CSV table of C-alpha atoms in Angstrom, one decimal:
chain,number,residue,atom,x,y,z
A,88,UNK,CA,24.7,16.3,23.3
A,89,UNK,CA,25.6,14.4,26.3
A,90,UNK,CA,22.1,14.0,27.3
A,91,UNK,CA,21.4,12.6,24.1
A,92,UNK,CA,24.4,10.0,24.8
A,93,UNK,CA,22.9,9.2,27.9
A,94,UNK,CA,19.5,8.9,26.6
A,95,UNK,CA,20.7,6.1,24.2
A,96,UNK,CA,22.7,4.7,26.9
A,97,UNK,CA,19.8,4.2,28.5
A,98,UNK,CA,17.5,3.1,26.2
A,99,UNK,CA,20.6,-0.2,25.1
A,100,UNK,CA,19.8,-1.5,28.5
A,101,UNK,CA,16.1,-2.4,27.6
A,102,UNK,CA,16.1,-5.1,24.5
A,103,UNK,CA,12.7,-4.6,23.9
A,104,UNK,CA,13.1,-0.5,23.3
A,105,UNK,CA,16.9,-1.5,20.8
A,106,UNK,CA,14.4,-3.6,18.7
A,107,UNK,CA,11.7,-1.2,18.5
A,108,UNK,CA,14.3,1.6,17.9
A,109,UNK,CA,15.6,-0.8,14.7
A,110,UNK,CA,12.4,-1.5,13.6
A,111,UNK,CA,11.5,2.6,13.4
A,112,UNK,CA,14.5,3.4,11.6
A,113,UNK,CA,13.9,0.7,9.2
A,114,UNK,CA,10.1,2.2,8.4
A,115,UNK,CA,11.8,5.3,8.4
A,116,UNK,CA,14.3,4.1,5.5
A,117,UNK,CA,11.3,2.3,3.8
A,118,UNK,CA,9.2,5.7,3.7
A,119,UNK,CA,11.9,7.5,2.1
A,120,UNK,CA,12.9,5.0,-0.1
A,121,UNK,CA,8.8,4.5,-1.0
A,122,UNK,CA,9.1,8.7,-1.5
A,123,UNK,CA,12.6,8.9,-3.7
A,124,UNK,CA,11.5,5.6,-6.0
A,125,UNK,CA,8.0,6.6,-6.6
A,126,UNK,CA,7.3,10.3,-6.5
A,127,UNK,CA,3.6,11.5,-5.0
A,128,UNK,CA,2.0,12.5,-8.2
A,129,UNK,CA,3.1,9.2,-9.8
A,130,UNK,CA,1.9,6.9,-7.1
A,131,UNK,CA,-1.9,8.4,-7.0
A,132,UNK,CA,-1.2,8.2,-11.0
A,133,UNK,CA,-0.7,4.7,-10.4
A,134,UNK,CA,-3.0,3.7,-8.1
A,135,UNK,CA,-5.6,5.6,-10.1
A,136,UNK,CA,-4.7,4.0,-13.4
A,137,UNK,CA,-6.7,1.6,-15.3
A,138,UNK,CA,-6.0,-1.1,-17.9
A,139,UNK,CA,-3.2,1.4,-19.5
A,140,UNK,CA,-1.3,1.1,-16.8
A,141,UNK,CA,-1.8,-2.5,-15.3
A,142,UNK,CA,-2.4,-4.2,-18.6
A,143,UNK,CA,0.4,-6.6,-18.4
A,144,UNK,CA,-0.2,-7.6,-14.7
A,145,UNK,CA,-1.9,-10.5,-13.4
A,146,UNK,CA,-5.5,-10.5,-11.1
A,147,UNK,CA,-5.9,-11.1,-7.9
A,148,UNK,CA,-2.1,-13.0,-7.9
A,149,UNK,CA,-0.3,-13.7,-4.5
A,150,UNK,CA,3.5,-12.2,-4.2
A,151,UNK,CA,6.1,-14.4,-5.9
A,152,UNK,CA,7.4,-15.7,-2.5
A,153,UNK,CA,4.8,-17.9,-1.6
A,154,UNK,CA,6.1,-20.3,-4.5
A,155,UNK,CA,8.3,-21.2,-1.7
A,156,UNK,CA,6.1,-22.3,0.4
A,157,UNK,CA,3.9,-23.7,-2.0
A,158,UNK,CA,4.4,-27.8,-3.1
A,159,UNK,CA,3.0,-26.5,-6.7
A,160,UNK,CA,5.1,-24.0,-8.3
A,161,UNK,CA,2.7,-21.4,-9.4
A,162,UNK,CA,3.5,-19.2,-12.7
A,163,UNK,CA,4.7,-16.4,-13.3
A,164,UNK,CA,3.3,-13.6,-16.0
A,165,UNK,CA,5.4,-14.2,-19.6
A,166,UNK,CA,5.4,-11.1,-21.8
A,167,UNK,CA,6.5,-11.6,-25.0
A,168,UNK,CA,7.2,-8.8,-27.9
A,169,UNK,CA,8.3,-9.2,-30.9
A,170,UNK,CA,11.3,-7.5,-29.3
A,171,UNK,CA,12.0,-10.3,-27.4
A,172,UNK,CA,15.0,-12.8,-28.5
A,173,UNK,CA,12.5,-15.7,-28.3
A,174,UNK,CA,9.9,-14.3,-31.0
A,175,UNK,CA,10.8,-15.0,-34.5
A,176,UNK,CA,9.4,-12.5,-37.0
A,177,UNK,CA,9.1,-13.6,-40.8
A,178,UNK,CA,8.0,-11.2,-44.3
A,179,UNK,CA,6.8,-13.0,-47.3
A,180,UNK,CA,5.0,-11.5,-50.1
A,181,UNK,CA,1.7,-13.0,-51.3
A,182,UNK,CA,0.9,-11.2,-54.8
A,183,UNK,CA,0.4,-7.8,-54.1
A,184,UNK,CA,0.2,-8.2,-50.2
A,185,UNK,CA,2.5,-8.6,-47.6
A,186,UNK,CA,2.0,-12.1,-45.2
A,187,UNK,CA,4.4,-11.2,-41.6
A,188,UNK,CA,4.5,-14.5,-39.6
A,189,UNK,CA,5.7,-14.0,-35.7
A,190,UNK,CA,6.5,-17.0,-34.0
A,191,UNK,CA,6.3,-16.8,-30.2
A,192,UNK,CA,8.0,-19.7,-28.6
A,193,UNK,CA,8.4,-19.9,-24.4
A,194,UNK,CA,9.2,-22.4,-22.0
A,195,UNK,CA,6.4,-23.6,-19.4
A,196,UNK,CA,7.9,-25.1,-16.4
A,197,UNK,CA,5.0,-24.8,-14.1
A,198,UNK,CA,2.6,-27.1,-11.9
A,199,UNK,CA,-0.8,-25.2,-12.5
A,200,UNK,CA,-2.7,-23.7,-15.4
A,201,UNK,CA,-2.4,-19.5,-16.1
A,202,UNK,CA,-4.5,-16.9,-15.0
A,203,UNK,CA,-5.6,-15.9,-18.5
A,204,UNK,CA,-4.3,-15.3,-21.9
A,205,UNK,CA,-4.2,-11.9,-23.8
A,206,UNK,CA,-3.0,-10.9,-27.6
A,207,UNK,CA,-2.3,-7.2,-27.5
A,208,UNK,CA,-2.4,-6.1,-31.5
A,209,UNK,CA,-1.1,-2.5,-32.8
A,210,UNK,CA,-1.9,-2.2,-36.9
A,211,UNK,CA,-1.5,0.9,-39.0
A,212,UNK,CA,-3.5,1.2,-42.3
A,213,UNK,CA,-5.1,3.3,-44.2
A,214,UNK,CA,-8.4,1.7,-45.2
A,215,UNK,CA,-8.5,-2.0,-45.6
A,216,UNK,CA,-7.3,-3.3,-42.0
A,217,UNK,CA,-5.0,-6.6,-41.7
A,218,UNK,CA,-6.3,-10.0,-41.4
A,219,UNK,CA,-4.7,-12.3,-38.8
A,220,UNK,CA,-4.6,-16.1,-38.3
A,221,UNK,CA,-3.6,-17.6,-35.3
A,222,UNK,CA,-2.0,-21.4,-34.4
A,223,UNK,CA,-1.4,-22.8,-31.5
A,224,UNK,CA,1.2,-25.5,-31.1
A,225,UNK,CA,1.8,-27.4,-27.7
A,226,UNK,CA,5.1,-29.7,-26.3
A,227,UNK,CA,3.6,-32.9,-28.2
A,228,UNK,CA,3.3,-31.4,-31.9
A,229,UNK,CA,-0.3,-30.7,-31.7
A,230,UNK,CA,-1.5,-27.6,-34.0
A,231,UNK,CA,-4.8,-25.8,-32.4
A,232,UNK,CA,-6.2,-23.3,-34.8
A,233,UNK,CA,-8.1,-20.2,-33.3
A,234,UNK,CA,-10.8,-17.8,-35.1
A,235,UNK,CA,-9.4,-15.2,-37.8
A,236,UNK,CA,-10.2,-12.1,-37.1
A,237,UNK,CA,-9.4,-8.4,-38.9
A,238,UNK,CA,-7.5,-6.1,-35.7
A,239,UNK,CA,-8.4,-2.4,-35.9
A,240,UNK,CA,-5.0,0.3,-34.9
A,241,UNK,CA,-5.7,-1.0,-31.0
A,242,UNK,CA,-7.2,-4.4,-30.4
A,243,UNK,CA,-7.3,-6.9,-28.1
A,244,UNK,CA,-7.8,-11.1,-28.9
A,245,UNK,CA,-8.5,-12.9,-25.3
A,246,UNK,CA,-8.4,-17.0,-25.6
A,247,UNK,CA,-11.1,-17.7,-23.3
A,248,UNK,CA,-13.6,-15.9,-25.9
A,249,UNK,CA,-12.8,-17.5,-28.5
A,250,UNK,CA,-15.7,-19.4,-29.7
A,251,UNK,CA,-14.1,-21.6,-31.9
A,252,UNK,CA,-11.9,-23.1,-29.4
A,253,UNK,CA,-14.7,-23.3,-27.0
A,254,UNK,CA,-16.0,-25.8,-29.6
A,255,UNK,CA,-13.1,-27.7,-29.8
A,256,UNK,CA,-11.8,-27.9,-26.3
A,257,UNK,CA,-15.0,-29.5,-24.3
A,258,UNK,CA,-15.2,-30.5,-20.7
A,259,UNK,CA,-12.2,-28.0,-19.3
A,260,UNK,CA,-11.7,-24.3,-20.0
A,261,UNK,CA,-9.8,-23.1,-23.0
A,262,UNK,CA,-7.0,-22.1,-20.9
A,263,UNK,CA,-6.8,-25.7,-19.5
A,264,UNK,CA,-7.4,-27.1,-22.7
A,265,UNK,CA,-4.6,-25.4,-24.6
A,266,UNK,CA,-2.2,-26.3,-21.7
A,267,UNK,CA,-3.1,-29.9,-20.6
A,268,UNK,CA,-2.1,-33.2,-21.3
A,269,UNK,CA,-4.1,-34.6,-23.5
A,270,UNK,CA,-6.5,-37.2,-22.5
A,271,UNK,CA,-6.0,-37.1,-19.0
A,272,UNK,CA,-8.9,-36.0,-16.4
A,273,UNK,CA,-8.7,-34.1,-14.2
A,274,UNK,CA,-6.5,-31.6,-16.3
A,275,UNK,CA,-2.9,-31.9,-15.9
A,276,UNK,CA,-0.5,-29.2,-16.7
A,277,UNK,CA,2.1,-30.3,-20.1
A,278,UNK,CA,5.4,-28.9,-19.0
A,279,UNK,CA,7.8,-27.7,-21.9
A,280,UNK,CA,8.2,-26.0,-24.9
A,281,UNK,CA,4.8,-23.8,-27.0
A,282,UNK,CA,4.4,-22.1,-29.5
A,283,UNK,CA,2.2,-19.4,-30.8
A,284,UNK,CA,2.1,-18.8,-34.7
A,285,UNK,CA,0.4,-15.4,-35.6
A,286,UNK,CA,0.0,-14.3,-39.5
A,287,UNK,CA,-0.9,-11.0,-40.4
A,288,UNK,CA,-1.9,-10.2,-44.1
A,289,UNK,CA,-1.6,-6.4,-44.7
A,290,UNK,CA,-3.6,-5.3,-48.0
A,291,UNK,CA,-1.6,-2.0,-48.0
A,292,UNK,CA,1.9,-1.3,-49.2
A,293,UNK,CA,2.6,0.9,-46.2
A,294,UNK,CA,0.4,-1.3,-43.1
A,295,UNK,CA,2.4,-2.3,-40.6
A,296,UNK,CA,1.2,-4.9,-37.4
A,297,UNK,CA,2.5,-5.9,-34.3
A,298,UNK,CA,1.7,-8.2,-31.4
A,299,UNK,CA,2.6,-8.5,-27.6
A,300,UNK,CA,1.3,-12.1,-26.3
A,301,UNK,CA,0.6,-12.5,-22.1
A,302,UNK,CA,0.4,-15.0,-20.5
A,303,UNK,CA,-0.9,-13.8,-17.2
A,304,UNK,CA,0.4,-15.5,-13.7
A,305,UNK,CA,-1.4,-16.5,-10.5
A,306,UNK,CA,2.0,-15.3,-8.6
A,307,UNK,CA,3.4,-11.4,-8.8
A,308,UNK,CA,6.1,-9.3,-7.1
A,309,UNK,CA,6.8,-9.0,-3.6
A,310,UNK,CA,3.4,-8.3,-2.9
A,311,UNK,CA,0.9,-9.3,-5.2
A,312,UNK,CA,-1.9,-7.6,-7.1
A,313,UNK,CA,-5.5,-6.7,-6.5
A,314,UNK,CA,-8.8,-7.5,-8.1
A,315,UNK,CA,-7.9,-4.3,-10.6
A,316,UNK,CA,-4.5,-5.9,-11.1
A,317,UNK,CA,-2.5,-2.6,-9.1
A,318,UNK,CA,0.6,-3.5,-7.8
A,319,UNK,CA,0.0,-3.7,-4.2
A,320,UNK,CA,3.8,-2.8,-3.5
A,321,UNK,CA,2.6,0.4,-4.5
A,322,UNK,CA,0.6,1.1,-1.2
A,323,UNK,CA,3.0,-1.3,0.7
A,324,UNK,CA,5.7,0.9,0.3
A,325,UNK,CA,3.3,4.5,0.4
A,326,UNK,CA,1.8,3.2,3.3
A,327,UNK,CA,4.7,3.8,5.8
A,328,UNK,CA,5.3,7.6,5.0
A,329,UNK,CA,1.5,8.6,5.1
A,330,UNK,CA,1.0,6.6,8.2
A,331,UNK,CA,4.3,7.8,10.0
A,332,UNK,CA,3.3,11.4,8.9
A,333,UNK,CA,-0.1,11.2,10.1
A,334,UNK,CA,0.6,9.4,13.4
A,335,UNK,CA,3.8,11.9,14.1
A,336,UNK,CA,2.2,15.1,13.6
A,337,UNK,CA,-1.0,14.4,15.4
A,338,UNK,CA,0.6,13.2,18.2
A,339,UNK,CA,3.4,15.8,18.4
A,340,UNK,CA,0.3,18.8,17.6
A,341,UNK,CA,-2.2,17.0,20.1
A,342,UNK,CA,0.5,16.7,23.0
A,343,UNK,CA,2.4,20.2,22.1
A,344,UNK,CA,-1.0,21.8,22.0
A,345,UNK,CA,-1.9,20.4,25.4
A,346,UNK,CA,0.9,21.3,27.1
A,347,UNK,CA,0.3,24.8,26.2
A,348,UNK,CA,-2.8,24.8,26.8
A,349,UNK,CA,-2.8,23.3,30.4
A,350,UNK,CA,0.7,25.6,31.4
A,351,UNK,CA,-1.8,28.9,30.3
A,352,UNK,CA,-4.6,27.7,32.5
A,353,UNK,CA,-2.1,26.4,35.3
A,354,UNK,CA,-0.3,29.7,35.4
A,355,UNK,CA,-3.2,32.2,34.8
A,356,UNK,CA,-6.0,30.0,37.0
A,357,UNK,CA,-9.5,32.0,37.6
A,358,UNK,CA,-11.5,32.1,34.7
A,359,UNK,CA,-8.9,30.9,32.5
A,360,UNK,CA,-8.3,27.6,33.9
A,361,UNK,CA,-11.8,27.5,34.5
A,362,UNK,CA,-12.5,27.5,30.9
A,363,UNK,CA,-9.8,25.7,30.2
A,364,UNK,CA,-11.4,22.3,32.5
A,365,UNK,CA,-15.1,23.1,31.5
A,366,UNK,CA,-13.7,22.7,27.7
A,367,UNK,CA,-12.0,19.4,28.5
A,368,UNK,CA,-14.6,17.9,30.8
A,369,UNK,CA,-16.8,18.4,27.2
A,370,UNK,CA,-14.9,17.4,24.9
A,371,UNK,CA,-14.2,13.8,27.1
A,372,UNK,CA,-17.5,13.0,26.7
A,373,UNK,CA,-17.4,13.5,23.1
A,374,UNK,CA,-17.3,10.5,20.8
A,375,UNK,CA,-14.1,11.0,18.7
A,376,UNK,CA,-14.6,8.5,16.3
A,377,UNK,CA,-18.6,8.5,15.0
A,378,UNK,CA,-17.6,12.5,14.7
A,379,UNK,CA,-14.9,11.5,12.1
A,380,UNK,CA,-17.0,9.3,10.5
A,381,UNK,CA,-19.7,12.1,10.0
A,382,UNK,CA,-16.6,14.4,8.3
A,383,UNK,CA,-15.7,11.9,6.8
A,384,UNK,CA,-19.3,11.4,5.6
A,385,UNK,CA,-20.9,14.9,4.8
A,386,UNK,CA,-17.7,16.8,4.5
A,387,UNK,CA,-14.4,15.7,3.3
A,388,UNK,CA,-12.2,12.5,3.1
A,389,UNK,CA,-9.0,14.5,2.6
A,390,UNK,CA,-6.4,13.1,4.7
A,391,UNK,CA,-5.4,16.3,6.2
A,392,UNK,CA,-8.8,17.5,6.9
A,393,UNK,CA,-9.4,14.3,9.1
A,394,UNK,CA,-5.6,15.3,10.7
A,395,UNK,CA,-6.7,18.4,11.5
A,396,UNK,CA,-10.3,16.9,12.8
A,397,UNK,CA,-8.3,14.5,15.2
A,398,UNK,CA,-5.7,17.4,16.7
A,399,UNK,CA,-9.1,19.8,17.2
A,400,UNK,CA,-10.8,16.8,19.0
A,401,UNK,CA,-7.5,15.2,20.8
A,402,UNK,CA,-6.2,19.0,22.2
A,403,UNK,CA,-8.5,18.7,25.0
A,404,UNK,CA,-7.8,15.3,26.4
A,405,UNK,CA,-7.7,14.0,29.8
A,406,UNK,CA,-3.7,14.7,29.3
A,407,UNK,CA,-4.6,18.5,30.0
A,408,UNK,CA,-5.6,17.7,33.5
A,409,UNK,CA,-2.0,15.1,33.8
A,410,UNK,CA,-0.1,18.3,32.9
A,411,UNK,CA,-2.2,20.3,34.9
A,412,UNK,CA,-1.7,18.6,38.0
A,413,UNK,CA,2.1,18.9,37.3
A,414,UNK,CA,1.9,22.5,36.8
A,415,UNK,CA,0.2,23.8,39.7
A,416,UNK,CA,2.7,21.7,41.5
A,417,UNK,CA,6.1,23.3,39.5
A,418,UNK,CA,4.0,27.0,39.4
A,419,UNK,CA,5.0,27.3,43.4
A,420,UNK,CA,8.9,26.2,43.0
A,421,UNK,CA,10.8,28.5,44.3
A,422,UNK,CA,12.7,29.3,41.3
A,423,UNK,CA,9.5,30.4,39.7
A,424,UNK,CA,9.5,33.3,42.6
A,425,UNK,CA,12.4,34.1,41.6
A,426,UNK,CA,11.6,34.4,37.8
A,427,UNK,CA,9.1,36.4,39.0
A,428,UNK,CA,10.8,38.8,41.1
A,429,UNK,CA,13.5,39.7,39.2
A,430,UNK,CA,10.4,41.2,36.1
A,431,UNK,CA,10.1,37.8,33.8
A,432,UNK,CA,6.8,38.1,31.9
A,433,UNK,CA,3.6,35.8,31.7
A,434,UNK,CA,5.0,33.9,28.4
A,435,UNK,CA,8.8,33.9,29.4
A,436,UNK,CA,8.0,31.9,32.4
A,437,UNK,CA,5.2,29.6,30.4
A,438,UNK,CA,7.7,28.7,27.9
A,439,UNK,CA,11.6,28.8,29.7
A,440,UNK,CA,10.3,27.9,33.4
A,441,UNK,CA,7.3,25.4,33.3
A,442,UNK,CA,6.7,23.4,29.8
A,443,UNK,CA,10.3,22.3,29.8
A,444,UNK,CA,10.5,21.1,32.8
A,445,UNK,CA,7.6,18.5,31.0
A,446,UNK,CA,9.7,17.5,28.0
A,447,UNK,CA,10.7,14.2,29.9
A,448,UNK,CA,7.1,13.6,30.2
A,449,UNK,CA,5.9,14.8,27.1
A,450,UNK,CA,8.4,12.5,25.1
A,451,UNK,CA,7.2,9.3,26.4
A,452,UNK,CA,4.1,10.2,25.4
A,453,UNK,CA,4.0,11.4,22.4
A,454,UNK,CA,6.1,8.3,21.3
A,455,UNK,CA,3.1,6.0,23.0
A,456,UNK,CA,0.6,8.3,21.3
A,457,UNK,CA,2.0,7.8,17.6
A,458,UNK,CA,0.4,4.1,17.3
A,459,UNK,CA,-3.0,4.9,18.2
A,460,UNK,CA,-3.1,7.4,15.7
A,461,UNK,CA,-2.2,5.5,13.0
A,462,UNK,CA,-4.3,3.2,13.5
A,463,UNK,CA,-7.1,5.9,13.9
A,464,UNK,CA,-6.8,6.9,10.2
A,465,UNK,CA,-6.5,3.0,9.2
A,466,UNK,CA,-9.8,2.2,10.6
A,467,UNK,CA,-11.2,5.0,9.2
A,468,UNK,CA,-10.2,3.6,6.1
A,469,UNK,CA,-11.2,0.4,6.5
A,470,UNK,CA,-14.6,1.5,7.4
A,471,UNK,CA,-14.4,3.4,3.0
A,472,UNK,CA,-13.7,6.7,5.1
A,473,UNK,CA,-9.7,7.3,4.2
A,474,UNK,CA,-8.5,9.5,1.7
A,475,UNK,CA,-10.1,8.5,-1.8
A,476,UNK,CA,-6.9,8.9,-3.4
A,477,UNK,CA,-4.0,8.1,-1.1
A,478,UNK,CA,-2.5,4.0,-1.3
A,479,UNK,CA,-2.9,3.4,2.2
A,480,UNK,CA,-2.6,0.5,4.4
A,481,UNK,CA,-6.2,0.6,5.7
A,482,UNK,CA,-7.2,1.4,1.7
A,483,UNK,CA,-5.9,-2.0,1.0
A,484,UNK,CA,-8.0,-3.3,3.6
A,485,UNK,CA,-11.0,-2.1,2.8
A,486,UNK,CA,-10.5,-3.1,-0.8
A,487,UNK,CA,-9.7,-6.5,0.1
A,488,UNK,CA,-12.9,-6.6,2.8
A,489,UNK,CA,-15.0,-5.3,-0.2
A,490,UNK,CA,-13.8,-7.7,-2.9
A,491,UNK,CA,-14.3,-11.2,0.1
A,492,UNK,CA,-10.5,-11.4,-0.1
A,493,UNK,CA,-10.6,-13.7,2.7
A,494,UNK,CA,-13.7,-15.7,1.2
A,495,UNK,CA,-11.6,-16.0,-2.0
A,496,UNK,CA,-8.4,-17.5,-0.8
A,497,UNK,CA,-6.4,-14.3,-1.3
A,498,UNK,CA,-4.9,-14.4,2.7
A,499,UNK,CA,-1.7,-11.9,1.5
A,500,UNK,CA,-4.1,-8.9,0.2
A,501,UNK,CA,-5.5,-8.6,4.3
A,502,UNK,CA,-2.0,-10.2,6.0
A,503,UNK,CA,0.5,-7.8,4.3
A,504,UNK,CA,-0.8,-4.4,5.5
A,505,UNK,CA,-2.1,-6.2,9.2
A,506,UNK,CA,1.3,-7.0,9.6
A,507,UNK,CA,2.6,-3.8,8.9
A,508,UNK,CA,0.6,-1.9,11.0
A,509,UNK,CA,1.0,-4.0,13.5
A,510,UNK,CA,4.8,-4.0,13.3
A,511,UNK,CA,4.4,-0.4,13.6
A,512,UNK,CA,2.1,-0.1,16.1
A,513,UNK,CA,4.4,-2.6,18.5
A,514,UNK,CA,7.9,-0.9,17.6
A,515,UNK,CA,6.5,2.7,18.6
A,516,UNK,CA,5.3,0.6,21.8
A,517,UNK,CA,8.3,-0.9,22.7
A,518,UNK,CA,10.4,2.3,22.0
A,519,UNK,CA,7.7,4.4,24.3
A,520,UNK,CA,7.4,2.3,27.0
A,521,UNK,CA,11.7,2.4,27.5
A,522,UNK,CA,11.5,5.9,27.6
A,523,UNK,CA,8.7,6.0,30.3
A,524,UNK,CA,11.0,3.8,32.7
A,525,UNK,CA,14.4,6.0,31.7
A,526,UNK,CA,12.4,9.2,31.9
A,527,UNK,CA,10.4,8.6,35.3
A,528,UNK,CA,12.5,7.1,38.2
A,529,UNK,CA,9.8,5.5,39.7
A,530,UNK,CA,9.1,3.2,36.9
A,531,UNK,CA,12.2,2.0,36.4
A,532,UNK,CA,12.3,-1.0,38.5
A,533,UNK,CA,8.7,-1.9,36.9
């Protein structure tokens, strides 16, 4: 316990490792919060899901904050039910049929045009299936009237294909034209009150009809959407517990496994050790990453079969002859003679006498070690070789790359996960770096 003291002591005289220390805990605290708040099975739901799930989001929209850096105030996504205080529902009876009337009325208090419009219809019948009518009514009193159309038990009616609007509205898009003011070019947004009218004639005593109206945004959430309109918060927040697990335990298994590995060769020698150097001289020449491409490739995109591809392939590192060196060096201390004299076994005096007089070197180390891994596996995804079904960083990266995010204007979709990796990558830094000066003397003054 007082070491630990010490240790933290030490590490609240270098700025640098307090901040990176802060920003770990904080990762830490947003990968259990990403872990508690969205369980695993429901976030690779989510990030699977389709339409059913993401229906009501917006494409390709930036995160909500930028309207504050932004001198046009971009809009939001408006959902409106007829659950909603704002819709008005209305039953008449025409002769032997029933005529329901919904009146959606919103506010529109924003500088550009929406994303894109979408009537969402749910119907029961038995045969004969309703028949709907739709009006449009902007700030200024004018009535547009859109196609009739009969909606089956699921249907969708999308503004921009409606032809007889097309025919109405010329020389802007329907979406411009239903919001703009009219007679003025270029398009200009008409702020205030709208109204949709929707009347559904059922033809059956027990039909029944409902509608959900969106209005889809160009600005969503914290952190936006993608081109399949997934909440990227979703691998924002899943991104810090698969990268801090996959960094942690392959730099804790690659330097554990090293140190074992060079203490048995350093304390046996002969053949041993010989094996042990011709194995590591090999493998140094090896090149790590084309190899995890090809098992990536031909074999398996699994997260933890590329984890244990990277341990396999990092054991024998040039740290095996760092630990060696230190070995041979601690294998002829006298207090090692005495181990051995008073009966202590091969393995006792491997792991009580030599590896933990290493610990303040392995520390540093492994701390270092933890960036380079993570960003390992995000290359590998950005390169379409990460785990097919995991929201990663580097997924989201690759997905943007692939969809010309930066070609399109859509800066957040690349920036967000960059930033977090490199935020990662520098606070593991920071902290590893401190520990190098505290734990070796000779650094200290560096």
């Amino acid at each position: 316990m007082n070491a630990l003291k010490n240790t933290f002591r030490d590490i609240s005289q270098y700025p640098s490792a307090v901040l990176g220390l802060v920003i770990i805990v904080l990762l830490v605290i947003f990968a259990v919060y990403a872990v508690v708040t969205i369980p695993y099975n429901e976030a690779i739901r989510m990030w699977r899901g389709g339409e059913e799930i993401w229906g009501d989001y917006p494409r390709n929209a930036a995160p909500a904050w930028t309207n504050w850096f932004s001198a046009k105030k971009l809009p939001e996504t408006i959902i409106l039910t007829t659950d909603d205080e704002r819709v008005k529902k209305e039953i008449q009876t025409v002769g032997s049929n029933q005529e329901v009337i919904m009146h959606y009325v919103f506010d529109y208090p924003y500088d550009d045009f929406p994303q894109e419009m979408i009537i969402f219809f749910t119907s029961k019948y038995d045969v004969k299936q309703p028949h709907i009518t739709m009006k449009w009514v902007t700030p200024d009193g004018r009535e547009l009237r859109m196609s009739q159309m009969s909606v089956r038990r699921s249907d969708q009616y999308r503004f921009e294909l409606d032809e007889r609007l097309k025919r109405r509205i010329k020389d802007m898009t329907i979406i411009q034209g239903l919001f703009a003011t009219p007679d003025v070019m270029p398009p200009t947004i008409q702020k205030g009150q709208y109204e949709l009218q929707i009347s559904a004639l059922l033809f059956e005593p027990n039909a029944e009809v409902d509608a959900k109206l969106v209005i889809y945004g160009k600005v969503h959430g914290l952190a936006g959407t993608d081109h399949l309109r997934r909440d990227l918060m979703v691998a924002m927040l899943w991104g810090a517990p698969i990268a801090l697990s996959f960094g942690i335990l392959a730099a804790l298994g690659t330097s554990v496994l090293s140190m074992i590995i060079a203490a048995v060769g350093s304390w046996f020698g002969g053949a041993v050790d010989e094996v042990i150097q011709r194995i590591t001289e090999v493998n140094l020449v090896l090149p790590v990453l084309p190899i995890l491409i090809m098992i990536g490739t031909l074999y398996s995109r699994s997260i933890w079969v590329i984890l244990g591809a990277v341990v396999a392939l990092s054991i024998f590192s040039s740290s095996i002859k760092t630990f060696r060196a230190i070995f041979l060096q601690i294998k002829e201390a006298p207090y090692i003679e005495a181990a051995r004299s008073y009966g202590a076994g091969n393995l006792r005096i491997i792991f009580s006498y030599l590896i933990p007089r290493l610990i303040p070197v392995l520390i540093p180390g492994f701390v270092i070690g933890i960036p380079s891994y993570v960003f390992l596996e995000a290359s590998l995804a950005v390169l379409g070789l990460g785990d097919p079904v995991l929201p990663t960083w580097g997924k989201v990266i690759n997905d943007a790359q692939a969809q010309g995010a930066l070609f399109n204007g859509h800066y957040y979709w690349v920036l967000q996960p960059a930033v977090l990796l490199m935020i990662t990558g520098l606070a593991f830094s920071m902290l590893g770096f401190a520990l190098d000066r505290i734990f070796n003397p000779r650094l200290r003054g560096v």
